[in-house]
mmCIF file of C-alpha atoms in Angstrom:
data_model
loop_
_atom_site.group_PDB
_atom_site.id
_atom_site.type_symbol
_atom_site.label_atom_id
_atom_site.label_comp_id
_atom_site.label_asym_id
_atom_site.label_seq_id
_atom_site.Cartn_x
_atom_site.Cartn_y
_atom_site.Cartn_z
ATOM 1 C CA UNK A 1 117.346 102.303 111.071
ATOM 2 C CA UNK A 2 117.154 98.967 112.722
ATOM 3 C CA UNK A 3 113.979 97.304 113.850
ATOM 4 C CA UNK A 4 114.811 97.712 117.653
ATOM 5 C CA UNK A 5 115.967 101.338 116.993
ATOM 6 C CA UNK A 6 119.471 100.124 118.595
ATOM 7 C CA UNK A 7 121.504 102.160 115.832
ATOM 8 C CA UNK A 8 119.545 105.750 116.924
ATOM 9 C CA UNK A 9 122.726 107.173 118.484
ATOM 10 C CA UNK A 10 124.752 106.248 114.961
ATOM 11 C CA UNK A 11 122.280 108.347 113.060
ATOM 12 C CA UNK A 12 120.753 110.993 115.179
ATOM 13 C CA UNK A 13 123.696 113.097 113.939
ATOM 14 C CA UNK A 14 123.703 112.158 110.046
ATOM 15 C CA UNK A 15 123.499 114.889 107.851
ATOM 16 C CA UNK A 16 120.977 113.519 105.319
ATOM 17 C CA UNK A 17 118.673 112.980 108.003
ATOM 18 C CA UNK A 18 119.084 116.204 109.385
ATOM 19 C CA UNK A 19 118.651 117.772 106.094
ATOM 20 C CA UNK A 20 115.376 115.937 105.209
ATOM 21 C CA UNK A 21 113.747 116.748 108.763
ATOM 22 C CA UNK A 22 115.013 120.263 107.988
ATOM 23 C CA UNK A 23 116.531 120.546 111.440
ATOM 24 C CA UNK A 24 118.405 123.957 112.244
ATOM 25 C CA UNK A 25 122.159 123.868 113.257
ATOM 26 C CA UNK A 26 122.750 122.169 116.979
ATOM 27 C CA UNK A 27 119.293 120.034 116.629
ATOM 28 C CA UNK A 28 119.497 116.195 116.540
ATOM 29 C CA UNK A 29 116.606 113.726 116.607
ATOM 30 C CA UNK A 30 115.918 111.573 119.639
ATOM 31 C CA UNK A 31 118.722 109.848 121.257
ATOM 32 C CA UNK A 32 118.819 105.706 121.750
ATOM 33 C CA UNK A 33 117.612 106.310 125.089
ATOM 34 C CA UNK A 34 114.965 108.468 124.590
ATOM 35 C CA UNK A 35 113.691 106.249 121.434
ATOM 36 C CA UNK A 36 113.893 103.304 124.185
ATOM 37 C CA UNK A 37 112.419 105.076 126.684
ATOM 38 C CA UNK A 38 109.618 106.157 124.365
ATOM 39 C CA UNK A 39 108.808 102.365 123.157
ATOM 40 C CA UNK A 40 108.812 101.031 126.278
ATOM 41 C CA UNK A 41 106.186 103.497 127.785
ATOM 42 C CA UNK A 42 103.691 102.805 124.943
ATOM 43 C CA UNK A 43 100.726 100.629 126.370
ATOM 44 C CA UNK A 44 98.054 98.954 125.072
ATOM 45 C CA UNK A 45 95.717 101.432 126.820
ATOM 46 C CA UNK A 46 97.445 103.902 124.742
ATOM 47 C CA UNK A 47 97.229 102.335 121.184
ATOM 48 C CA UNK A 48 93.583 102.419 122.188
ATOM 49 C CA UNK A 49 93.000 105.806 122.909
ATOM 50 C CA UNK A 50 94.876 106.421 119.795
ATOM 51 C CA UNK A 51 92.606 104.314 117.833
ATOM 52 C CA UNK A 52 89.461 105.637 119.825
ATOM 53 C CA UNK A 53 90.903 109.350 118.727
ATOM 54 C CA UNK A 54 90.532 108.771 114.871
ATOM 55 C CA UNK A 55 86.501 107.958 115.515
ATOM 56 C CA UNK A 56 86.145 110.809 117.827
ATOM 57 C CA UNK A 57 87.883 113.165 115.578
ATOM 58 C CA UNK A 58 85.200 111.994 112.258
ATOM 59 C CA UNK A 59 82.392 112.575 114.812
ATOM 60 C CA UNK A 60 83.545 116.091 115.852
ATOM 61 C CA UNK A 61 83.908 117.486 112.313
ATOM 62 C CA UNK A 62 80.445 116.169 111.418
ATOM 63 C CA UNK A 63 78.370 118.019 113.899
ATOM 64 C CA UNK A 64 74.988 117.754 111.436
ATOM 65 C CA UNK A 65 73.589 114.108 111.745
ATOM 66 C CA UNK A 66 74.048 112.202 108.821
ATOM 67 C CA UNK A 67 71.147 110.325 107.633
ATOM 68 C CA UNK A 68 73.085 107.542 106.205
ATOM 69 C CA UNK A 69 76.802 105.908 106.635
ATOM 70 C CA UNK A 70 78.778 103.518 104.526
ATOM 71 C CA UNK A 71 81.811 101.549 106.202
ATOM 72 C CA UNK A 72 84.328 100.317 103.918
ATOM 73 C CA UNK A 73 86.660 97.458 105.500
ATOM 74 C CA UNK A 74 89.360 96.157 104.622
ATOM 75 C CA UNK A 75 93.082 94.952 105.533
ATOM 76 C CA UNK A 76 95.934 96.517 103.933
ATOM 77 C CA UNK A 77 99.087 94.840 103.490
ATOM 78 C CA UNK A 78 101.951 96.632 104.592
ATOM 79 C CA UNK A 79 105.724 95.253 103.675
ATOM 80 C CA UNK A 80 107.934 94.693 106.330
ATOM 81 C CA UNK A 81 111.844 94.904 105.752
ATOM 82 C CA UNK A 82 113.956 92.999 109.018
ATOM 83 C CA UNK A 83 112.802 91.441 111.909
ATOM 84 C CA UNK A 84 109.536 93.270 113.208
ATOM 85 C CA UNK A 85 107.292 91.769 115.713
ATOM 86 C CA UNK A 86 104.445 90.379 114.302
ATOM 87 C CA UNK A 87 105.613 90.576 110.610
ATOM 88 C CA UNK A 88 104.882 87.577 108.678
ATOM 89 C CA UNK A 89 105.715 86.233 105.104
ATOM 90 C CA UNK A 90 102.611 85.712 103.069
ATOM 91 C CA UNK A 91 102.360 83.904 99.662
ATOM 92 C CA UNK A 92 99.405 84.585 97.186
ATOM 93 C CA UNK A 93 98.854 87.751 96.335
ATOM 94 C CA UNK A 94 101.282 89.149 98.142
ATOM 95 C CA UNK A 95 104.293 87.122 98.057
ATOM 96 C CA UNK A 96 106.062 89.259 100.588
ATOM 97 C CA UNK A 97 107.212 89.914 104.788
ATOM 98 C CA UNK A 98 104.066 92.524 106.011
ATOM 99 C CA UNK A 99 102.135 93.332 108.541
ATOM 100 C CA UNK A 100 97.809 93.387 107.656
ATOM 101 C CA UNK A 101 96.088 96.437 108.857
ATOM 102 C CA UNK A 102 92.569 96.546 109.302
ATOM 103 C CA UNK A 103 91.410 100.143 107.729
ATOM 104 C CA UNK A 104 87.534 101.578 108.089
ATOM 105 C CA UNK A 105 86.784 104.330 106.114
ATOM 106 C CA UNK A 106 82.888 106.188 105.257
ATOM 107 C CA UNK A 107 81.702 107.105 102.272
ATOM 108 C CA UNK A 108 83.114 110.433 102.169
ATOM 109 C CA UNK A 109 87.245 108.565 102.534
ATOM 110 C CA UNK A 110 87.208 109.481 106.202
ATOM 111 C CA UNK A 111 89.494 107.178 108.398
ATOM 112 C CA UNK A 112 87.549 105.650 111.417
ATOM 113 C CA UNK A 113 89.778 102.998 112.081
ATOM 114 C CA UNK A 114 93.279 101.545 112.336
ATOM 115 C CA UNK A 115 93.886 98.298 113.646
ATOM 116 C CA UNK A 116 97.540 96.964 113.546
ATOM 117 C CA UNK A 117 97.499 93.120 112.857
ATOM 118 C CA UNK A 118 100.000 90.444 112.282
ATOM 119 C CA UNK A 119 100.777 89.465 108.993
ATOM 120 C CA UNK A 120 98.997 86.200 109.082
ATOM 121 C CA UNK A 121 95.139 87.861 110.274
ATOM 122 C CA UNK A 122 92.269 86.819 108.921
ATOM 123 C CA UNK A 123 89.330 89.493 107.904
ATOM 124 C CA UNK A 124 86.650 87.912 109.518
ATOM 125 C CA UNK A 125 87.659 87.413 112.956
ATOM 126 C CA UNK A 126 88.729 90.986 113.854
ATOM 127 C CA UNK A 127 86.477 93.577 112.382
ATOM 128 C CA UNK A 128 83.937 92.503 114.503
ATOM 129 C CA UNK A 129 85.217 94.286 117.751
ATOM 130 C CA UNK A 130 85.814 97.316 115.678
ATOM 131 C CA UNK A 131 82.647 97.047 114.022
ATOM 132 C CA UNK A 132 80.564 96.934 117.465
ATOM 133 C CA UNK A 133 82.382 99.606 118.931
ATOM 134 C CA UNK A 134 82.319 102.254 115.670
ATOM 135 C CA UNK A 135 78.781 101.371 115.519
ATOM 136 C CA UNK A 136 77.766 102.092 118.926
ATOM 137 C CA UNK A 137 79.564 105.251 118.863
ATOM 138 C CA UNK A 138 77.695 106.542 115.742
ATOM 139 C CA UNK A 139 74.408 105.700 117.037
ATOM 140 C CA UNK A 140 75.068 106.943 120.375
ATOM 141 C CA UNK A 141 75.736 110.478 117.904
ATOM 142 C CA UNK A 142 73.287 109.801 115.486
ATOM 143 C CA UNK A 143 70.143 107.810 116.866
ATOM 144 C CA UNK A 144 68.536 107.535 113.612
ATOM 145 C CA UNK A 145 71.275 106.811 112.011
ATOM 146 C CA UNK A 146 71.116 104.364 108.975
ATOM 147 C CA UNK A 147 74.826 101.959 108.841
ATOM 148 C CA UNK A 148 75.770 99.842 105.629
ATOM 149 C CA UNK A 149 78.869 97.670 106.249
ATOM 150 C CA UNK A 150 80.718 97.109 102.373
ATOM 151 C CA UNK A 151 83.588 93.861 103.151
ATOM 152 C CA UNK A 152 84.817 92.070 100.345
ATOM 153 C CA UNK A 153 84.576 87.900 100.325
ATOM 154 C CA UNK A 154 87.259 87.518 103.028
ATOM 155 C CA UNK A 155 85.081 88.558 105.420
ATOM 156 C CA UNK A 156 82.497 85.634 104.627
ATOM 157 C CA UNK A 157 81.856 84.777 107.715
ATOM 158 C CA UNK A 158 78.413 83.581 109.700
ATOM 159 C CA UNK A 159 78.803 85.428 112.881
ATOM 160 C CA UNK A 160 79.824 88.583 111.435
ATOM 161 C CA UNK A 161 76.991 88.865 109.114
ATOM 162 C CA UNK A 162 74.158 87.512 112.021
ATOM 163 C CA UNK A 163 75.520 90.151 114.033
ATOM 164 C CA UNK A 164 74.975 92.817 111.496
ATOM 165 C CA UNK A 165 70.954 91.491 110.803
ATOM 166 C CA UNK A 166 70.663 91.512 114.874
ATOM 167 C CA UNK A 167 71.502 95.129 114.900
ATOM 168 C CA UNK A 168 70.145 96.166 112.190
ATOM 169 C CA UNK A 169 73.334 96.999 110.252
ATOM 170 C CA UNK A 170 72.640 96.825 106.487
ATOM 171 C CA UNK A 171 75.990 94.986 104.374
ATOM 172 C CA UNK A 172 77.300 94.515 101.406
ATOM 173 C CA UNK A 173 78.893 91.457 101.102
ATOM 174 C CA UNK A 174 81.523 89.759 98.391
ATOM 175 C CA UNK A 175 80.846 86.118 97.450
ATOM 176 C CA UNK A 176 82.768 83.891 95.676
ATOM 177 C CA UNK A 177 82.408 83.687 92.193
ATOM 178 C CA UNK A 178 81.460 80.056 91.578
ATOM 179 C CA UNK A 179 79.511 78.250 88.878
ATOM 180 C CA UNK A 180 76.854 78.134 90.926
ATOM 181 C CA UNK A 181 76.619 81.415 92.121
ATOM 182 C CA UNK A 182 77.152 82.871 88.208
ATOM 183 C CA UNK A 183 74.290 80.458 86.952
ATOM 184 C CA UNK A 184 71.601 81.962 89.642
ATOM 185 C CA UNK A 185 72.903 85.269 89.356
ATOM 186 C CA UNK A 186 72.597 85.114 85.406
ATOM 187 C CA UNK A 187 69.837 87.582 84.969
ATOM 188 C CA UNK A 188 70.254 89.671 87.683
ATOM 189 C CA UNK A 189 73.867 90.319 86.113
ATOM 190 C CA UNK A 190 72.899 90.897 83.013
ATOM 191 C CA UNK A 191 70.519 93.429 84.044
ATOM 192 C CA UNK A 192 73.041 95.275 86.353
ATOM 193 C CA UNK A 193 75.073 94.971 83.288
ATOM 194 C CA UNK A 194 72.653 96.761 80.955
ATOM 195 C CA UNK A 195 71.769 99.546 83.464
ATOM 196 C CA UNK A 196 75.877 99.918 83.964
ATOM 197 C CA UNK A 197 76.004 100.779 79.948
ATOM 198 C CA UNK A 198 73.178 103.513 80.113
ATOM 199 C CA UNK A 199 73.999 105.408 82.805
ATOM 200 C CA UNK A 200 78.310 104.952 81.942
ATOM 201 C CA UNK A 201 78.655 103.475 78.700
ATOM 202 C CA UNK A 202 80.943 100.560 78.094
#
């Protein structure tokens, strides 16, 4: 339905709907009031714990310390249809109205994090927040602990990556692919090149 759910009470009753949520004869799904009620209640205290729950949850079905954990970031953009808060149109890549999650999985593809952002966020200038409090969390778990960050070149960013050498967080960091940076990186790719082939072929 709409955006501002204002259209609940036109559809709570639709048959289609009812069908797909496989709702038994004399059910209905939430009425306009109840939908308001519930968005209105919602608190930023609550996103939170929400979030917080997704970290707690990795760390309680991994009760063996692992010696070793890889964080993949990166935003996700998510296409927006009508007027939702925060949605923005973005050219580029994406030529489209979205909203840009920030998502933080391991190694292994669990979630850790899921930050809602406006459409127009930059990578650099919120994972860092995430990243200090998912790191303190897994070393307050795992003391010893070893924690290599993997962010693509839109996170380039100087504070992000002095942060991670001040806390010992080992990274993995894109760079753009200049003529400079392919000239001094010559042999160093052609090497990872050759030792790609052997172990995978071409």
């Amino acid at each position: 339905g709409n955006s501002d759910t204002n259209d609940a009470d036109k559809f709570r009753f639709d048959p289609a709907l009812m069908e797909a949520l496989e709702l038994e004869e004399g059910e209905s799904v939430a009425s306009q009031r109840t939908v308001s009620k519930f968005l209105n209640e919602v608190k930023q205290k609550d996103l939170e714990g929400l979030a917080d729950w997704l970290l707690e949850f990795y760390l309680r079905n991994h009760p063996v310390p692992r010696k070793c954990v890889y964080l993949y970031a990166d935003g996700t953009a998510v296409e927006t249809h009508g007027k939702q808060e925060k949605s923005t149109r973005r050219g580029g890549k994406y030529k489209k109205e979205m909203l840009f999650p920030l998502v933080i999985f391991d190694d292994r593809g669990w979630l850790l994090s899921c930050l809602l952002r406006p459409g127009y966020a930059a990578e650099a200038t919120t994972i860092l927040p995430e990243l200090e409090k998912i790191v303190g969390r897994l070393r307050e778990q795992w003391p010893r602990v070893e924690i290599v960050l993997v962010v693509d070149g839109a996170f380039k960013s100087s504070k992000l990556l002095n942060w991670c050498e001040k806390n010992n967080v080992f990274y993995l960091a894109g760079y753009a692919s200049t003529h400079p940076v392919k000239v001094m990186a010559k042999e160093d790719a052609k090497l990872i090149e050759k030792k790609f082939k052997k172990a995978h072929g071409k």
